Amino acid sequence: MTPQSSGPSLFLIEAAVTAILIGLAFLSPRPGYTWFRAAERWLGRLARRRALAVAAVGVAACAARLAILPALPVPHPFVHDEFSHLLAGETFAMGRLTNPTPALWEHFESFHIILHPSYMSMYFPAQGMFLAAGIELLGHPWFGVWLSAGLMCSALCWMLQGWFTPGWALFGGVLAVMRLGVFSYWMNAYHGGAVPAVGGALVLGALARIMRHKRIRDAFWMGAGLALLALSRPYEGLLVAIPVGLYLAVWAAWQRPLAVVFRRVALPLASVLALTGAFMAYYNWRITGSALNTAYEVNRSTYAVARQFVWQPPRPEPAYHHKVMRDYYVSLEFPEAQKAGTLSGFLDGCLAKAGISLFFFFGFLLMPALCFLPWTLRDRRMRFVVVAIALLAAGLAVNFYMFPHYAAPGTALIYILLVQCLRHLRVWRPARQPVGRFLVRAIPVLCILLCGIRAWAAPLGITVERFPAMWYGTAPLGVARAQVCAELSRRDGGQLAIVRYVPQHNPLNEWVYNEPDMNHAKVVWAREMDAASNQELIGYFSRRKVWLVEPDCKPPKISPYSADGKPEPER
């Protein structure tokens, strides 16, 4: 894993590069004219071969990430959500939908999983399915992330082909590769983003094609996109699906004969959605015992005090078995929810969410295009896109948390708006100088430059922050736990790692996560409890070597766990 750098910030480098680009565009907007024109002609020929262009964009994203694996290896999980999705992926790879509650389950409680009535991730299954595909096809769950990011870039290019000419669709797909597909955490972490983005792209791409051709296959593509949204981020997916459904319904009402629309659009779409609903009902029943109760709701009602939306009153505080669990839900999460429920906190949260989304999707380099948003808003066919983005933004505003993957279902909407802004920028000629054309042509070149800087940030001494741009940062997250797990895995026989935190432990740095089948896992991670509970745990895993793991020591400390629950020096 790349070590943390302490040199100049990539975020500020991008800002400086953007400023230089704008200055150069006004001072000398004609450099490289012949080269740019030749490149556009070549790419134009590729763009007109639509299927090839879609495939090329996805392959480019996947190939580029593989090419830099020596500099940026496969990432380690660190965030709670990542371990939860990995549990789902490993479960699906074993041919299961869930797992039985483990014995002595209190020792294995952790964030964003449930242990009753079964042992499983609290999240919806789509991300876990891709992780399972990575395990089954290429032997590691990250390859499922890698595949989903490539599919996202291809899906965005395909979607844009339904809204724009082939050249602009390819242009938007290339930007997606460089801004989202290689270095964002959607490619370099396990908690998703690419999967719901694929779903949103299929929905928006199918919408444009259905209204033009009324083909059955496009209705199935829309159904597949809606299914992905329902199985990944159903709330935000619904925020995208509502305006699409209303727009499609109004369009259908004006079509004649109506029976053709019903047969070619409504019926295939309803069939896919019915199958999706049946699967989710069965999935919920297997995990929670109720077709209508999700694992997400079981987890939140078991552990959380804060509710999801800013207007909802808090739940009563539950009885926690572990201090670290209370620290997270009561001392860390709940104050944030309380703040979001006040007017000032809500407004501050809206500003922060807007900033996170702006820097993640656009960065400094694409912001000049947003200067042409007023012109874009006047375009008749953009009105639906603007309304849909506004509805998504309103829905995200009332959720007290926000990360860019929350907005992932709306990625296609954002890229439609971005490409239309770039089209206006390209024809901008202040003082009859081709300033806009130069900017549009130079942006992909500078994206490639920034990608190269990011790939070799560590040897160049450049710092890559995770906030606010949400690029895959240079901080070595997850390495310490992975190293301890690897060290224990190398030892003969099964290992039991009993984790002891200091009272001031950061609850965001969680170590207690396990494989689906703990009884056959090489290493079992457990929380230290009282002496009697610890002895019961040790007795249950009597054939395992027992270790005390202290993550808060620097470096983390591993020592044999003695019979009285105290560490003893290793012999």
Short mmCIF file of N, CA and C in Angstrom, two decimals, residues 491-552:
data_model
loop_
_atom_site.label_atom_id
_atom_site.label_comp_id
_atom_site.label_asym_id
_atom_site.label_seq_id
_atom_site.Cartn_x
_atom_site.Cartn_y
_atom_site.Cartn_z
N ARG A 491 0.30 -18.81 10.73
CA ARG A 491 0.59 -19.76 11.81
C ARG A 491 -0.19 -21.06 11.60
N ASP A 492 0.32 -22.12 12.15
CA ASP A 492 -0.33 -23.43 12.01
C ASP A 492 -1.65 -23.46 12.77
N GLY A 493 -2.63 -24.11 12.18
CA GLY A 493 -3.92 -24.30 12.87
C GLY A 493 -4.77 -23.05 12.87
N GLY A 494 -5.94 -23.16 13.53
CA GLY A 494 -6.86 -22.03 13.64
C GLY A 494 -6.43 -21.05 14.71
N GLN A 495 -6.81 -19.79 14.52
CA GLN A 495 -6.42 -18.72 15.43
C GLN A 495 -7.66 -17.98 15.91
N LEU A 496 -7.66 -17.62 17.18
CA LEU A 496 -8.72 -16.79 17.76
C LEU A 496 -8.09 -15.49 18.23
N ALA A 497 -8.50 -14.37 17.63
CA ALA A 497 -7.96 -13.05 17.97
C ALA A 497 -8.98 -12.30 18.82
N ILE A 498 -8.67 -12.15 20.10
CA ILE A 498 -9.54 -11.39 21.00
C ILE A 498 -9.04 -9.95 21.01
N VAL A 499 -9.91 -9.03 20.63
CA VAL A 499 -9.52 -7.64 20.42
C VAL A 499 -9.82 -6.82 21.67
N ARG A 500 -8.83 -6.07 22.11
CA ARG A 500 -8.98 -5.17 23.26
C ARG A 500 -8.66 -3.75 22.81
N TYR A 501 -9.63 -2.85 22.97
CA TYR A 501 -9.43 -1.44 22.64
C TYR A 501 -9.13 -0.64 23.91
N VAL A 502 -8.45 0.49 23.75
CA VAL A 502 -8.30 1.43 24.85
C VAL A 502 -9.61 2.20 24.99
N PRO A 503 -9.88 2.81 26.14
CA PRO A 503 -11.17 3.52 26.31
C PRO A 503 -11.38 4.64 25.29
N GLN A 504 -10.31 5.23 24.81
CA GLN A 504 -10.43 6.35 23.87
C GLN A 504 -10.38 5.88 22.41
N HIS A 505 -10.58 4.62 22.17
CA HIS A 505 -10.47 4.06 20.81
C HIS A 505 -11.43 4.76 19.84
N ASN A 506 -10.94 5.02 18.62
CA ASN A 506 -11.76 5.61 17.57
C ASN A 506 -12.69 4.54 16.99
N PRO A 507 -14.00 4.67 17.15
CA PRO A 507 -14.92 3.61 16.67
C PRO A 507 -14.94 3.46 15.16
N LEU A 508 -14.36 4.41 14.43
CA LEU A 508 -14.29 4.26 12.98
C LEU A 508 -13.20 3.28 12.56
N ASN A 509 -12.28 2.96 13.47
CA ASN A 509 -11.20 2.01 13.19
C ASN A 509 -11.57 0.65 13.79
N GLU A 510 -12.42 -0.09 13.09
CA GLU A 510 -12.97 -1.33 13.63
C GLU A 510 -12.19 -2.54 13.10
N TRP A 511 -11.91 -3.48 14.02
CA TRP A 511 -11.15 -4.68 13.66
C TRP A 511 -11.97 -5.96 13.73
N VAL A 512 -13.11 -5.95 14.40
CA VAL A 512 -13.86 -7.19 14.63
C VAL A 512 -14.85 -7.41 13.49
N TYR A 513 -14.39 -8.08 12.46
CA TYR A 513 -15.24 -8.56 11.38
C TYR A 513 -14.78 -9.96 11.02
N ASN A 514 -15.73 -10.79 10.61
CA ASN A 514 -15.43 -12.20 10.40
C ASN A 514 -15.97 -12.71 9.08
N GLU A 515 -15.48 -13.89 8.70
CA GLU A 515 -15.98 -14.59 7.52
C GLU A 515 -17.36 -15.17 7.81
N PRO A 516 -18.09 -15.56 6.77
CA PRO A 516 -19.43 -16.12 7.00
C PRO A 516 -19.43 -17.37 7.87
N ASP A 517 -18.48 -18.28 7.64
CA ASP A 517 -18.41 -19.54 8.38
C ASP A 517 -17.26 -19.45 9.39
N MET A 518 -17.56 -18.95 10.58
CA MET A 518 -16.50 -18.74 11.57
C MET A 518 -15.86 -20.04 12.03
N ASN A 519 -16.63 -21.10 12.10
CA ASN A 519 -16.09 -22.36 12.62
C ASN A 519 -14.97 -22.91 11.74
N HIS A 520 -14.96 -22.54 10.46
CA HIS A 520 -13.94 -23.04 9.55
C HIS A 520 -12.99 -21.93 9.08
N ALA A 521 -13.12 -20.74 9.66
CA ALA A 521 -12.24 -19.64 9.28
C ALA A 521 -10.85 -19.83 9.88
N LYS A 522 -9.84 -19.41 9.17
CA LYS A 522 -8.47 -19.49 9.69
C LYS A 522 -8.30 -18.60 10.92
N VAL A 523 -8.85 -17.38 10.85
CA VAL A 523 -8.76 -16.44 11.96
C VAL A 523 -10.17 -15.99 12.33
N VAL A 524 -10.50 -16.08 13.60
CA VAL A 524 -11.77 -15.58 14.13
C VAL A 524 -11.46 -14.36 14.99
N TRP A 525 -12.16 -13.27 14.71
CA TRP A 525 -12.00 -12.04 15.48
C TRP A 525 -13.15 -11.91 16.47
N ALA A 526 -12.82 -11.60 17.72
CA ALA A 526 -13.85 -11.52 18.77
C ALA A 526 -13.56 -10.33 19.68
N ARG A 527 -14.61 -9.80 20.28
CA ARG A 527 -14.46 -8.70 21.24
C ARG A 527 -14.20 -9.27 22.63
N GLU A 528 -13.32 -8.64 23.35
CA GLU A 528 -13.10 -9.02 24.74
C GLU A 528 -14.27 -8.54 25.58
N MET A 529 -14.75 -9.45 26.46
CA MET A 529 -15.84 -9.10 27.36
C MET A 529 -15.40 -9.38 28.79
N ASP A 530 -16.31 -9.76 29.66
CA ASP A 530 -15.92 -10.09 31.04
C ASP A 530 -15.21 -11.43 31.07
N ALA A 531 -14.56 -11.73 32.20
CA ALA A 531 -13.71 -12.92 32.30
C ALA A 531 -14.49 -14.20 32.04
N ALA A 532 -15.71 -14.31 32.59
CA ALA A 532 -16.50 -15.53 32.40
C ALA A 532 -16.87 -15.73 30.93
N SER A 533 -17.28 -14.64 30.26
CA SER A 533 -17.63 -14.74 28.84
C SER A 533 -16.41 -15.08 28.00
N ASN A 534 -15.27 -14.50 28.37
CA ASN A 534 -14.05 -14.80 27.62
C ASN A 534 -13.66 -16.27 27.74
N GLN A 535 -13.79 -16.81 28.94
CA GLN A 535 -13.45 -18.22 29.13
C GLN A 535 -14.41 -19.13 28.38
N GLU A 536 -15.67 -18.74 28.31
CA GLU A 536 -16.64 -19.53 27.53
C GLU A 536 -16.27 -19.50 26.05
N LEU A 537 -15.85 -18.34 25.57
CA LEU A 537 -15.43 -18.21 24.18
C LEU A 537 -14.20 -19.07 23.89
N ILE A 538 -13.22 -19.00 24.79
CA ILE A 538 -11.99 -19.78 24.61
C ILE A 538 -12.30 -21.28 24.65
N GLY A 539 -13.22 -21.66 25.53
CA GLY A 539 -13.60 -23.06 25.61
C GLY A 539 -14.29 -23.53 24.35
N TYR A 540 -15.12 -22.68 23.75
CA TYR A 540 -15.82 -23.06 22.52
C TYR A 540 -14.82 -23.26 21.38
N PHE A 541 -13.80 -22.39 21.33
CA PHE A 541 -12.76 -22.49 20.29
C PHE A 541 -11.50 -23.13 20.89
N SER A 542 -11.69 -24.24 21.58
CA SER A 542 -10.60 -24.84 22.35
C SER A 542 -9.46 -25.35 21.46
N ARG A 543 -9.70 -25.61 20.20
CA ARG A 543 -8.65 -26.11 19.32
C ARG A 543 -7.87 -24.99 18.64
N ARG A 544 -8.18 -23.78 18.96
CA ARG A 544 -7.50 -22.65 18.35
C ARG A 544 -6.47 -22.04 19.30
N LYS A 545 -5.43 -21.48 18.75
CA LYS A 545 -4.48 -20.68 19.52
C LYS A 545 -5.14 -19.33 19.77
N VAL A 546 -5.10 -18.87 21.01
CA VAL A 546 -5.81 -17.65 21.40
C VAL A 546 -4.82 -16.51 21.55
N TRP A 547 -5.14 -15.38 20.93
CA TRP A 547 -4.27 -14.21 20.95
C TRP A 547 -5.02 -12.99 21.45
N LEU A 548 -4.30 -12.15 22.13
CA LEU A 548 -4.80 -10.82 22.47
C LEU A 548 -4.26 -9.85 21.42
N VAL A 549 -5.16 -9.13 20.76
CA VAL A 549 -4.78 -8.13 19.76
C VAL A 549 -5.15 -6.76 20.29
N GLU A 550 -4.17 -5.86 20.33
CA GLU A 550 -4.38 -4.51 20.83
C GLU A 550 -4.11 -3.52 19.69
N PRO A 551 -5.16 -3.14 18.96
CA PRO A 551 -4.98 -2.28 17.77
C PRO A 551 -4.48 -0.89 18.09
N ASP A 552 -4.69 -0.40 19.30
CA ASP A 552 -4.35 0.98 19.61
C ASP A 552 -2.89 1.17 20.00
#
